[in-house]
XYZ file of C-alpha atoms in Angstrom:
750
model
C 142.154 -33.317 -58.316
C 139.929 -35.005 -60.358
C 142.775 -37.644 -61.381
C 143.469 -38.265 -57.665
C 139.928 -38.966 -56.597
C 138.806 -41.110 -59.516
C 142.233 -43.016 -58.701
C 141.891 -43.649 -55.159
C 138.314 -43.386 -54.755
C 136.864 -45.611 -57.463
C 133.228 -46.916 -57.424
C 134.512 -50.161 -55.396
C 136.103 -48.293 -52.788
C 133.325 -45.752 -52.552
C 130.684 -48.688 -52.025
C 133.164 -49.838 -49.643
C 133.269 -46.831 -47.589
C 129.409 -46.593 -47.820
C 128.677 -49.926 -46.711
C 131.129 -49.175 -43.565
C 129.593 -46.060 -42.804
C 126.249 -47.661 -42.939
C 127.380 -50.292 -40.118
C 128.733 -47.394 -37.896
C 125.589 -45.134 -38.458
C 123.051 -48.189 -37.545
C 125.058 -49.283 -34.326
C 125.116 -45.529 -33.024
C 121.381 -44.602 -34.035
C 120.460 -47.962 -32.046
C 122.069 -45.927 -28.842
C 120.305 -42.813 -29.889
C 116.852 -44.339 -30.046
C 117.528 -46.119 -26.715
C 118.687 -42.449 -25.179
C 115.695 -40.563 -26.589
C 113.382 -42.302 -24.302
C 115.655 -41.776 -21.272
C 116.093 -38.198 -22.278
C 112.377 -37.511 -22.665
C 111.113 -38.921 -19.579
C 114.005 -36.955 -17.741
C 112.932 -33.942 -19.504
C 109.240 -34.124 -18.633
C 110.460 -35.343 -15.019
C 112.238 -32.064 -14.832
C 109.282 -29.897 -15.935
C 106.861 -31.446 -13.398
C 109.397 -31.297 -10.300
C 110.149 -27.781 -11.028
C 113.971 -28.168 -10.335
C 116.736 -26.113 -11.578
C 119.101 -23.484 -10.809
C 118.118 -20.387 -9.091
C 116.576 -17.230 -11.025
C 119.166 -15.274 -12.632
C 119.318 -11.832 -12.063
C 120.131 -10.716 -15.254
C 117.679 -10.374 -18.156
C 118.591 -12.238 -21.398
C 118.194 -11.132 -24.978
C 115.518 -13.573 -26.801
C 116.719 -12.501 -30.469
C 120.461 -11.720 -30.106
C 122.330 -9.852 -32.767
C 119.292 -10.209 -35.312
C 120.167 -8.965 -38.938
C 123.484 -7.940 -37.940
C 127.125 -8.335 -39.777
C 129.805 -9.457 -36.907
C 132.708 -8.379 -39.200
C 133.679 -7.555 -42.872
C 136.790 -6.862 -44.772
C 139.347 -7.792 -46.844
C 141.991 -10.468 -46.932
C 143.799 -12.693 -49.370
C 142.760 -16.298 -49.952
C 144.693 -19.088 -51.696
C 143.114 -20.671 -54.468
C 144.039 -24.362 -54.789
C 142.946 -25.001 -58.335
C 145.125 -22.253 -59.827
C 147.692 -22.011 -56.809
C 147.095 -18.297 -56.760
C 146.447 -15.804 -53.869
C 143.469 -13.807 -54.404
C 142.167 -10.741 -52.556
C 138.562 -11.379 -51.413
C 135.735 -9.345 -49.494
C 134.930 -11.236 -46.608
C 132.063 -10.982 -43.991
C 130.882 -12.920 -41.090
C 126.830 -12.710 -40.388
C 125.427 -13.283 -37.530
C 125.172 -16.872 -37.547
C 129.007 -16.849 -38.059
C 129.342 -18.580 -41.509
C 132.218 -16.805 -43.203
C 131.468 -15.814 -46.614
C 133.891 -14.996 -49.291
C 133.200 -12.694 -52.193
C 135.271 -11.854 -55.124
C 135.570 -8.325 -54.199
C 133.239 -5.950 -52.399
C 131.743 -4.489 -55.402
C 130.650 -8.324 -56.168
C 128.884 -7.967 -52.690
C 127.328 -4.922 -52.872
C 125.757 -6.229 -56.317
C 124.590 -9.179 -54.629
C 126.626 -11.486 -57.064
C 126.929 -15.230 -55.460
C 129.526 -15.637 -52.796
C 132.555 -17.661 -53.663
C 132.506 -19.772 -50.534
C 130.522 -20.248 -47.326
C 132.748 -21.750 -44.673
C 130.851 -23.509 -41.444
C 134.073 -23.370 -39.129
C 132.989 -26.185 -36.694
C 135.686 -28.471 -36.029
C 138.313 -26.400 -37.292
C 141.644 -24.936 -35.787
C 142.896 -21.403 -36.406
C 146.569 -21.614 -36.843
C 148.997 -18.627 -37.327
C 151.838 -19.996 -38.583
C 152.796 -22.288 -41.659
C 155.177 -24.462 -39.404
C 152.084 -25.127 -37.153
C 149.907 -26.252 -40.308
C 152.929 -28.065 -41.559
C 153.297 -30.349 -38.431
C 150.011 -31.155 -38.162
C 149.755 -32.006 -41.889
C 152.727 -34.123 -41.498
C 151.195 -36.089 -38.387
C 148.242 -36.847 -40.134
C 149.933 -39.233 -43.042
C 153.164 -40.951 -41.566
C 155.804 -41.118 -43.724
C 155.343 -37.785 -45.478
C 157.310 -35.524 -43.430
C 159.292 -33.176 -45.785
C 162.633 -32.957 -45.774
C 164.830 -30.088 -44.782
C 164.957 -27.564 -47.435
C 162.508 -29.239 -49.802
C 159.176 -27.429 -51.038
C 156.694 -27.452 -48.484
C 152.957 -27.845 -49.188
C 152.162 -24.309 -48.747
C 154.047 -21.124 -49.199
C 152.379 -17.667 -48.045
C 153.620 -14.756 -49.649
C 153.399 -12.773 -46.411
C 154.410 -13.399 -42.608
C 151.046 -13.145 -41.223
C 149.062 -16.335 -42.350
C 145.919 -17.819 -40.916
C 145.065 -21.445 -41.914
C 141.378 -23.087 -41.140
C 142.933 -26.749 -40.203
C 140.316 -29.653 -39.930
C 141.503 -33.468 -39.512
C 138.918 -34.381 -41.927
C 137.664 -31.717 -44.164
C 139.546 -29.254 -46.781
C 141.600 -26.565 -45.669
C 141.296 -22.984 -45.824
C 144.277 -20.602 -46.364
C 144.350 -16.689 -45.985
C 147.064 -14.275 -45.337
C 147.247 -10.783 -44.258
C 149.669 -7.864 -44.841
C 150.448 -6.799 -41.234
C 150.414 -8.311 -37.690
C 147.557 -6.107 -36.424
C 145.352 -7.154 -39.456
C 146.358 -11.049 -38.282
C 145.132 -10.511 -35.127
C 141.883 -8.804 -35.734
C 141.043 -11.724 -38.326
C 142.606 -14.481 -36.019
C 139.709 -13.142 -33.359
C 137.162 -13.145 -35.674
C 137.570 -16.580 -36.920
C 138.090 -18.122 -33.480
C 134.692 -16.503 -32.619
C 133.407 -18.204 -35.499
C 134.691 -21.504 -34.692
C 133.613 -21.104 -31.099
C 130.230 -19.975 -32.381
C 129.967 -23.112 -35.080
C 131.190 -25.556 -32.370
C 128.476 -25.005 -30.112
C 125.994 -26.022 -32.862
C 123.563 -28.190 -31.098
C 120.439 -25.818 -29.392
C 121.150 -25.492 -25.943
C 116.935 -25.313 -25.807
C 116.855 -28.809 -27.134
C 115.817 -30.457 -24.024
C 115.228 -33.951 -25.653
C 117.164 -34.430 -28.681
C 120.551 -32.623 -27.593
C 120.888 -34.512 -24.440
C 119.913 -37.939 -26.156
C 122.122 -37.074 -28.962
C 125.318 -36.315 -26.725
C 124.548 -39.493 -24.239
C 124.523 -41.751 -27.352
C 127.714 -40.465 -28.498
C 129.112 -41.189 -25.301
C 127.757 -44.607 -24.936
C 128.708 -45.197 -27.961
C 132.403 -44.420 -27.629
C 132.214 -45.925 -24.284
C 131.193 -49.292 -25.756
C 134.538 -49.041 -28.231
C 136.605 -48.435 -24.661
C 136.908 -44.870 -25.420
C 136.479 -42.855 -22.371
C 137.583 -39.285 -21.495
C 136.747 -35.873 -23.532
C 136.289 -35.923 -27.107
C 137.657 -32.908 -28.914
C 135.802 -33.377 -32.122
C 132.372 -32.925 -30.477
C 131.791 -30.113 -32.707
C 129.002 -28.527 -34.722
C 125.679 -29.790 -35.179
C 124.347 -33.505 -35.059
C 125.310 -34.333 -38.449
C 128.712 -33.020 -38.273
C 129.298 -34.444 -35.036
C 127.973 -37.700 -36.384
C 130.254 -37.532 -39.389
C 133.268 -36.940 -37.250
C 132.449 -40.092 -35.399
C 132.433 -42.013 -38.544
C 135.488 -40.660 -39.523
C 137.361 -41.219 -36.627
C 136.867 -44.904 -36.888
C 137.089 -44.979 -41.085
C 140.301 -43.072 -41.097
C 143.235 -45.189 -39.986
C 141.863 -47.997 -42.000
C 141.544 -45.811 -45.145
C 145.120 -44.136 -44.269
C 146.590 -47.390 -43.882
C 145.203 -48.586 -47.098
C 145.664 -45.634 -49.417
C 148.719 -44.066 -47.915
C 151.369 -46.353 -49.631
C 149.423 -45.886 -52.596
C 149.891 -42.371 -53.134
C 152.671 -41.228 -55.437
C 155.052 -38.183 -55.596
C 157.011 -36.061 -53.367
C 155.908 -35.886 -49.429
C 154.290 -32.545 -49.797
C 152.256 -33.799 -53.002
C 151.153 -36.808 -51.146
C 149.963 -34.703 -48.288
C 148.135 -32.435 -50.815
C 146.549 -35.835 -52.361
C 145.445 -37.245 -48.957
C 144.043 -33.777 -47.950
C 141.882 -34.040 -50.944
C 141.131 -37.804 -50.368
C 140.079 -36.932 -47.052
C 137.729 -34.245 -47.601
C 135.929 -36.100 -50.705
C 135.332 -39.043 -47.915
C 133.969 -36.581 -45.355
C 131.562 -35.439 -47.906
C 130.355 -38.873 -48.978
C 129.860 -39.775 -45.079
C 128.366 -36.303 -44.290
C 125.491 -36.979 -46.796
C 125.169 -40.824 -45.710
C 124.665 -39.341 -42.049
C 122.374 -36.422 -42.724
C 120.151 -39.047 -44.640
C 120.139 -41.798 -41.895
C 120.022 -39.138 -38.923
C 116.800 -37.359 -40.134
C 114.965 -40.453 -41.042
C 115.759 -41.852 -37.268
C 114.777 -38.475 -35.763
C 111.357 -38.038 -37.754
C 110.732 -41.535 -36.800
C 110.975 -40.699 -33.112
C 109.408 -37.730 -33.062
C 106.485 -39.254 -34.796
C 106.254 -41.656 -31.772
C 106.968 -38.798 -29.242
C 103.470 -38.118 -28.523
C 102.288 -41.803 -27.449
C 105.582 -41.636 -25.746
C 104.762 -38.894 -23.674
C 101.000 -40.264 -22.987
C 102.774 -43.263 -21.187
C 105.280 -41.125 -19.034
C 102.441 -38.673 -18.078
C 100.301 -41.796 -17.170
C 102.924 -43.844 -15.484
C 105.322 -41.062 -14.019
C 105.058 -42.221 -10.593
C 105.512 -45.870 -11.386
C 108.311 -45.019 -13.729
C 110.068 -43.230 -11.031
C 109.804 -45.826 -8.249
C 111.017 -48.643 -10.963
C 113.948 -46.486 -11.460
C 114.651 -45.715 -7.753
C 114.362 -49.391 -6.995
C 116.859 -50.224 -9.800
C 119.308 -47.741 -8.557
C 119.288 -49.010 -4.880
C 120.279 -52.622 -6.430
C 122.928 -51.335 -8.343
C 124.113 -48.920 -5.710
C 124.256 -51.834 -3.341
C 126.203 -53.629 -5.752
C 129.006 -50.938 -6.842
C 128.887 -48.576 -3.973
C 131.941 -50.454 -1.953
C 134.183 -50.585 -5.197
C 133.102 -46.844 -6.323
C 133.763 -45.605 -2.829
C 137.587 -46.989 -2.830
C 138.078 -45.985 -6.036
C 136.950 -42.208 -5.322
C 138.909 -42.109 -2.414
C 141.926 -43.465 -3.911
C 142.175 -42.136 -7.149
C 139.783 -39.118 -7.570
C 139.415 -37.345 -4.214
C 142.930 -36.163 -3.811
C 143.200 -34.389 -7.168
C 139.713 -32.670 -6.936
C 140.990 -29.283 -5.380
C 144.308 -29.159 -7.959
C 141.713 -29.397 -10.871
C 139.259 -27.028 -9.224
C 142.046 -24.303 -8.863
C 143.360 -24.959 -12.226
C 139.982 -23.994 -13.750
C 139.000 -21.099 -11.193
C 142.055 -18.873 -12.004
C 141.758 -18.647 -15.571
C 137.727 -18.717 -15.838
C 137.460 -16.038 -12.798
C 140.101 -13.629 -14.560
C 138.021 -14.066 -17.661
C 134.761 -13.151 -15.936
C 136.437 -10.074 -14.285
C 137.698 -8.794 -17.651
C 133.922 -9.265 -18.933
C 133.182 -6.823 -15.982
C 136.139 -4.473 -16.692
C 135.047 -4.152 -20.354
C 131.455 -3.475 -19.620
C 132.152 -1.040 -17.023
C 134.776 0.758 -19.244
C 132.186 0.829 -22.219
C 129.464 2.110 -20.303
C 131.453 4.822 -18.441
C 133.048 5.963 -21.826
C 129.383 6.725 -23.216
C 128.355 8.555 -20.083
C 131.217 10.711 -20.591
C 130.550 11.194 -24.077
C 126.930 11.903 -23.125
C 128.256 14.435 -20.688
C 130.868 16.160 -23.028
C 129.616 15.951 -26.337
C 126.041 15.105 -27.830
C 123.861 14.301 -24.910
C 120.470 12.507 -25.360
C 120.567 13.438 -29.192
C 123.761 11.060 -29.396
C 122.394 8.256 -27.127
C 120.862 6.269 -29.755
C 123.980 6.040 -31.690
C 125.949 5.119 -28.467
C 123.694 2.569 -27.307
C 123.412 1.058 -30.839
C 127.164 0.297 -30.511
C 126.970 -0.815 -26.719
C 123.973 -3.374 -27.541
C 126.563 -4.845 -29.828
C 129.250 -5.203 -27.273
C 129.179 -9.157 -26.728
C 129.585 -9.831 -30.338
C 132.369 -7.580 -30.887
C 135.237 -10.137 -31.656
C 138.051 -7.854 -30.734
C 136.636 -5.918 -27.597
C 135.703 -9.418 -26.257
C 139.124 -11.039 -27.380
C 140.911 -9.628 -23.890
C 138.222 -11.539 -22.059
C 138.532 -14.954 -24.120
C 142.454 -14.808 -23.858
C 142.380 -15.251 -20.255
C 141.313 -18.912 -20.839
C 144.109 -19.723 -23.021
C 146.548 -20.427 -20.124
C 144.367 -23.279 -18.752
C 146.262 -26.474 -18.155
C 145.752 -29.603 -16.184
C 149.323 -30.297 -15.668
C 149.919 -33.660 -14.688
C 146.234 -34.458 -14.411
C 145.125 -34.365 -18.126
C 146.978 -37.522 -18.804
C 146.066 -39.204 -15.500
C 142.155 -38.540 -16.149
C 142.648 -39.019 -20.124
C 141.527 -35.684 -21.009
C 142.918 -35.231 -24.714
C 142.483 -31.505 -24.472
C 141.217 -28.726 -22.517
C 139.903 -26.725 -25.707
C 136.558 -28.189 -24.662
C 136.661 -26.428 -21.285
C 138.223 -23.254 -22.595
C 135.600 -22.523 -25.333
C 132.651 -23.351 -22.793
C 133.876 -21.136 -20.539
C 134.179 -18.482 -23.310
C 130.745 -19.172 -24.299
C 129.518 -18.316 -20.887
C 131.382 -15.158 -20.985
C 129.706 -13.870 -24.231
C 126.279 -14.720 -22.644
C 126.857 -12.980 -19.282
C 128.355 -9.745 -21.162
C 125.112 -9.837 -23.465
C 122.773 -10.435 -20.521
C 124.556 -7.643 -18.591
C 124.269 -5.232 -21.923
C 120.372 -5.986 -22.237
C 119.649 -5.229 -18.865
C 121.363 -1.948 -18.907
C 119.495 -1.616 -22.165
C 116.164 -2.231 -20.644
C 116.975 -0.054 -17.233
C 118.067 3.075 -19.345
C 115.165 2.733 -21.881
C 112.494 2.841 -18.866
C 114.439 5.752 -17.326
C 114.370 7.861 -20.569
C 110.570 7.500 -20.431
C 110.548 9.975 -17.473
C 112.497 12.329 -19.845
C 115.317 13.570 -17.870
C 117.611 16.447 -18.581
C 121.253 15.352 -19.695
C 122.528 16.054 -16.221
C 119.926 13.433 -14.735
C 120.432 10.987 -17.592
C 124.185 10.886 -16.685
C 123.281 10.075 -13.075
C 120.803 7.758 -14.181
C 123.235 6.036 -16.095
C 125.949 5.683 -13.382
C 123.394 4.329 -11.236
C 121.995 1.742 -13.362
C 125.425 0.477 -14.058
C 126.077 0.377 -10.703
C 122.707 -1.579 -10.303
C 123.716 -4.008 -13.190
C 127.330 -4.755 -11.749
C 125.719 -6.105 -8.677
C 123.511 -8.485 -10.837
C 126.457 -9.073 -13.102
C 128.640 -10.243 -9.890
C 125.620 -12.675 -8.392
C 124.990 -14.524 -11.877
C 128.801 -14.796 -13.174
C 129.372 -16.528 -9.506
C 126.331 -19.023 -10.121
C 127.716 -19.650 -13.788
C 131.221 -20.119 -12.826
C 130.477 -22.677 -9.730
C 127.960 -24.636 -12.287
C 130.498 -24.555 -14.708
C 133.093 -25.833 -12.473
C 130.862 -28.917 -11.059
C 130.014 -29.678 -14.878
C 133.464 -29.519 -15.590
C 135.002 -31.596 -12.743
C 132.139 -34.447 -13.286
C 133.289 -34.261 -17.119
C 136.915 -34.941 -16.062
C 136.057 -37.596 -13.068
C 133.255 -39.480 -14.261
C 134.699 -41.047 -17.623
C 138.063 -42.080 -15.329
C 135.556 -43.750 -12.669
C 133.631 -45.499 -15.257
C 136.924 -46.847 -17.197
C 138.413 -47.915 -13.512
C 135.258 -49.843 -12.454
C 134.419 -51.512 -15.985
C 136.662 -54.605 -15.425
C 134.957 -55.570 -12.176
C 131.432 -54.159 -12.615
C 130.123 -53.717 -16.313
C 129.857 -57.480 -17.009
C 127.460 -57.409 -14.172
C 125.040 -54.986 -15.397
C 122.824 -57.549 -17.674
C 121.569 -58.830 -14.779
C 119.757 -56.102 -13.485
C 117.815 -55.745 -16.547
C 115.178 -58.091 -15.165
C 114.344 -55.449 -12.666
C 112.809 -53.199 -15.004
C 108.959 -53.527 -16.301
C 108.952 -54.051 -19.919
C 106.352 -51.115 -20.496
C 109.103 -49.039 -18.818
C 111.853 -50.155 -20.833
C 112.156 -46.958 -23.170
C 112.443 -44.766 -20.281
C 114.812 -46.482 -17.951
C 118.072 -48.013 -19.047
C 120.853 -49.932 -16.929
C 123.470 -48.372 -18.219
C 122.180 -44.904 -17.512
C 121.080 -45.779 -13.976
C 124.782 -47.150 -13.498
C 126.090 -44.052 -14.512
C 123.849 -41.924 -12.208
C 125.026 -44.136 -9.243
C 128.603 -43.568 -9.734
C 128.198 -40.019 -10.206
C 126.469 -39.632 -6.869
C 129.571 -41.393 -5.464
C 131.945 -38.451 -6.301
C 129.231 -35.370 -6.625
C 129.468 -34.896 -2.662
C 133.193 -34.261 -2.944
C 132.781 -32.180 -5.714
C 129.965 -30.080 -4.130
C 131.951 -29.722 -0.828
C 135.228 -28.262 -2.885
C 133.470 -25.721 -4.790
C 131.618 -24.889 -1.659
C 134.587 -24.338 0.220
C 136.022 -22.251 -2.426
C 133.037 -20.220 -2.269
C 133.037 -19.887 1.762
C 136.488 -18.727 1.370
C 135.510 -16.133 -1.136
C 138.154 -17.499 -3.553
C 138.093 -15.532 -7.080
C 134.997 -13.647 -5.970
C 132.710 -16.741 -5.642
C 129.403 -16.281 -3.753
C 128.422 -18.618 -0.738
C 125.354 -20.893 -1.776
C 123.376 -19.228 1.219
C 123.652 -15.862 -0.655
C 120.308 -15.972 -2.883
C 118.723 -12.913 -4.134
C 115.202 -13.368 -3.799
C 112.893 -10.728 -5.834
C 115.547 -8.147 -5.663
C 113.923 -6.742 -8.817
C 110.359 -8.034 -8.782
C 109.216 -5.779 -12.155
C 112.674 -6.048 -13.862
C 111.736 -9.370 -15.509
C 108.436 -8.093 -16.590
C 110.431 -4.932 -18.653
C 112.115 -7.760 -20.860
C 108.462 -9.057 -22.330
C 108.324 -5.685 -24.516
C 109.815 -5.538 -28.047
C 113.092 -5.456 -28.642
C 114.513 -1.729 -28.425
C 115.763 0.145 -31.667
C 117.988 2.420 -30.282
C 118.905 3.823 -33.899
C 115.089 4.277 -34.695
C 114.151 5.638 -31.662
C 116.825 7.732 -30.168
C 119.266 8.145 -33.417
C 119.738 11.460 -34.943
C 116.499 11.883 -37.168
C 118.691 14.036 -39.712
C 115.242 15.494 -41.506
C 115.515 18.749 -40.341
C 111.586 18.732 -39.526
C 110.315 20.931 -36.780
C 107.328 20.268 -34.373
C 105.052 22.049 -36.780
C 105.294 18.911 -39.390
C 107.784 20.265 -41.944
C 107.817 18.434 -45.455
C 109.423 14.780 -45.310
C 113.053 14.852 -46.064
C 114.576 15.050 -49.667
C 115.877 11.758 -51.587
C 119.769 12.733 -50.509
C 118.855 13.480 -46.921
C 116.592 9.974 -46.968
C 119.392 8.377 -48.365
C 121.895 9.377 -45.954
C 119.657 8.615 -42.857
C 119.272 5.012 -44.374
C 123.104 4.818 -44.999
C 123.468 5.708 -41.388
C 121.293 3.149 -39.871
C 122.407 0.556 -42.085
C 125.962 1.380 -40.827
C 124.957 1.158 -37.127
C 123.897 -2.633 -37.837
C 127.698 -3.520 -38.308
C 129.259 -4.689 -35.386
C 132.756 -3.746 -36.559
C 134.413 -3.706 -40.159
C 138.177 -4.014 -41.285
C 138.725 -3.039 -44.843
C 142.156 -3.199 -46.267
C 143.672 0.070 -47.407
C 146.625 0.754 -49.060
C 147.342 -3.040 -48.544
C 145.739 -4.484 -51.370
C 148.965 -5.871 -53.111
C 150.635 -8.922 -52.067
C 154.718 -8.593 -52.089
C 155.004 -11.983 -54.531
C 152.487 -14.442 -55.753
C 154.113 -17.983 -56.384
C 152.987 -18.704 -60.289
C 151.061 -15.686 -60.963
C 150.993 -13.132 -63.815
C 150.302 -9.789 -63.875
C 146.578 -9.212 -64.339
C 145.122 -7.769 -67.406
C 143.575 -4.040 -67.331
C 140.173 -5.861 -67.733
C 140.630 -8.446 -65.271
C 138.410 -8.021 -62.043
C 141.430 -9.234 -60.474
C 143.253 -6.028 -61.244
C 144.916 -4.808 -57.601
C 144.723 -1.072 -58.902
C 141.080 -1.321 -60.135
C 140.250 -3.223 -56.898
C 142.100 -0.490 -54.539
C 140.349 2.098 -56.387
C 137.012 0.645 -55.984
C 137.821 -0.101 -52.055
C 139.096 3.362 -51.800
C 135.540 4.924 -52.611
C 134.100 3.943 -49.241
C 136.446 2.292 -46.910
C 134.024 1.902 -43.998
C 130.473 1.862 -45.597
C 129.034 -1.488 -45.035
C 125.913 -2.618 -47.343
C 122.687 -3.492 -46.235
C 122.291 -7.268 -45.319
C 120.739 -9.252 -47.831
C 118.148 -11.691 -47.752
C 118.247 -15.200 -48.842
C 119.411 -18.279 -47.017
C 123.037 -18.834 -46.000
C 124.579 -21.910 -48.188
C 127.215 -23.759 -46.327
C 130.222 -25.417 -48.215
C 132.909 -25.255 -50.528
C 133.332 -22.400 -53.236
C 130.176 -21.324 -55.296
C 131.041 -20.221 -58.780
C 130.009 -16.799 -59.651
C 127.189 -16.299 -62.284
C 128.308 -15.035 -65.496
C 125.545 -12.492 -65.796
C 126.357 -8.892 -67.433
C 127.371 -6.107 -64.642
C 124.440 -3.903 -66.197
C 121.836 -6.497 -65.389
C 122.593 -6.693 -61.675
C 120.443 -4.291 -59.646
C 121.429 -4.010 -55.931
C 118.137 -2.620 -54.769
C 115.714 -5.517 -55.413
C 117.488 -8.761 -54.171
C 115.712 -11.918 -55.503
C 113.520 -13.493 -53.289
C 114.393 -17.171 -54.643
C 117.238 -18.685 -52.849
C 119.639 -21.799 -53.868
C 117.863 -25.259 -52.928
C 119.382 -27.568 -51.219
C 121.477 -30.226 -53.418
C 124.258 -32.525 -53.172
C 127.488 -31.132 -53.389
C 129.009 -30.220 -57.041
C 125.573 -30.209 -58.707
C 124.137 -27.281 -60.397
C 121.142 -26.013 -59.166
C 118.020 -23.939 -60.394
C 116.750 -20.859 -58.789
C 113.149 -21.776 -57.781
C 112.366 -23.357 -54.602
C 112.519 -21.283 -51.377
C 113.636 -23.907 -49.520
C 116.764 -22.975 -47.446
C 120.012 -25.491 -47.453
C 120.824 -27.204 -44.630
C 124.391 -27.961 -46.626
C 127.018 -28.300 -44.211
C 130.058 -29.451 -46.219
C 130.257 -29.733 -50.214
C 130.401 -27.362 -53.074
C 126.982 -25.633 -54.499
C 127.318 -23.803 -57.699
C 124.700 -21.376 -59.039
C 122.898 -21.552 -62.224
C 123.749 -18.847 -65.166
C 121.693 -15.814 -64.637
C 121.332 -16.606 -60.797
C 122.656 -14.182 -57.965
C 121.450 -15.391 -54.554
C 122.570 -12.620 -51.963
C 123.461 -13.894 -48.222
C 120.701 -14.014 -45.711
C 121.600 -13.549 -42.236
C 118.521 -14.396 -40.459
C 118.588 -18.033 -39.661
C 118.618 -17.794 -36.029
C 115.474 -19.061 -34.128
C 113.956 -16.870 -31.351
C 116.537 -18.264 -28.850
C 119.156 -17.228 -31.139
C 120.317 -20.384 -31.760
C 122.044 -21.605 -34.975
C 119.651 -23.614 -36.887
C 120.957 -23.701 -40.069
C 123.586 -22.504 -43.045
């Protein structure tokens, strides 16, 4: 690999790439600075005017799934350095960064992970043929001939491949189809969550960034949806740069790659990943510098907005009236001829799978609560309630149980309309709907938890408790039906706008865009940071089609299509005290209602013995695991390309690993406590096994450094590395930390 990079990415070419990246970043960041002022004004105006959707009926969890592990188990990973497959213990913390360990023993002893993967922008592929097709199309002229050796051989029929258009690829395989299905659901959940990397509670920076991306791409005549709007701001910005750099770099380096087609493909993947890392580091520095500058200027901008809010609004409305008078005749004709006839078809295509998915969410929630109620009646009663509720509280984050809901979105197609409206992919709509499904499921579960917790304060008998559970379930389902209707209608409106507005802007651009600069003189210089002609023009275009979109969604609700409620149905203060219940501390079901296991009586007997205390700790620790899949008798691959029999002392010994895993197939270790690092493989520390103590994890995490450089365990700063390799220094053993979400449950850093 080093020879490939040193040959094709020498210092001169790296400097050339850095200069082109610098140019693209500077151009984009001018758009971002412009949009920041507009976004700040819109946010403050919205806050003052208090406009927004009707209040939700369900409660929402302020700290979702804190310090939980979503999934853990074993899978085989292909090692590109030695071209061998190795069994890895893998887990997914609550921030959805896939963590790979040498084995489960290494995890329990809190040794450094082999790799931590942020899957934003990746696709999960389930066949080598799919992968070879994507790899072949990424570098023209490298399609392998029939019968030739492919770039990747999988030793089983059940591969899972993480493919990215620019970054490195990851190769896994499983022993059974059932195992493949489970890991596919888990990895797709990781991709879905990581793609949604811009915090939704960011009312200024988030909208400013996404608007700047759209404006920048439109300045390059690129309209329509963009599939690589994935991850956090730096990842998206890196994708934007690579979208421009990639074709030129491919044309320049492609003919110079030597070897057979599969070897040239492998070389190109290495080169693309190396360039992506260079671009990422450069983008991170520039973006953070501009963001810091804007945040310093924000107080002064807010002071101007508060003082001159009325004048700014008046000035903007005057500008909008002038632009409307100019473009309205053309826009109305365009809407009438090219958009209006297709709105019902687009809406129907969106409504069918989305509503089926939300119905499935309702059914899964109903089934799990009903099963829990039956268990309370027939088995443990109130004594087992804590255990049951601990599992139910994690339902929305259970990738396997939620998979039946997410799968309903897969048939979404815009046949005949996708090309017409320049929609590159429907994946953006699928993932958005799936995120809404998970949010609504968690809201329903949390509301049920809160109401049941209140009911338990009355000290009900087992029979009374079962009746209360059924009554609360019916109450929550009514709230869910109302909220899911509101969420779906909002999703339909946003999706229709996202499809039609870029199409209209592209249609109107030849006759309208060149005339926009003359409207600049209508904006007072003092307000120029908060009012932009381009944004006002887009708002006017939006208004021309919004009436038709609202009417289409309203008609669907009036006809009760797909269980949509009419806009006139608003539940006002149906539960005036419910939202007050959510202000209390989070409910710890395992702590408050779990089986105590200490054998103490009401008279106050001695504390439990150490073994009993250990069992109690283990039980509570397991409760924090959402789902675990650990291989049992499938620890050995049928064959391994280029592999040699492991020595008895080797940690890769299949027999040894099987023996270690068989000791406790379902037990899960406690969540360690240092920040998640993100990027490519982390080398394992050579520290002797005897020196490793699982009981006391070190407090000092790995600091943030560029890829490929060794670090010293000193600084407590968390890593914000999104790509790149991080290597631990000898003697260090930083464990995994799974507490990197803020109070709103938004992924902030890995």
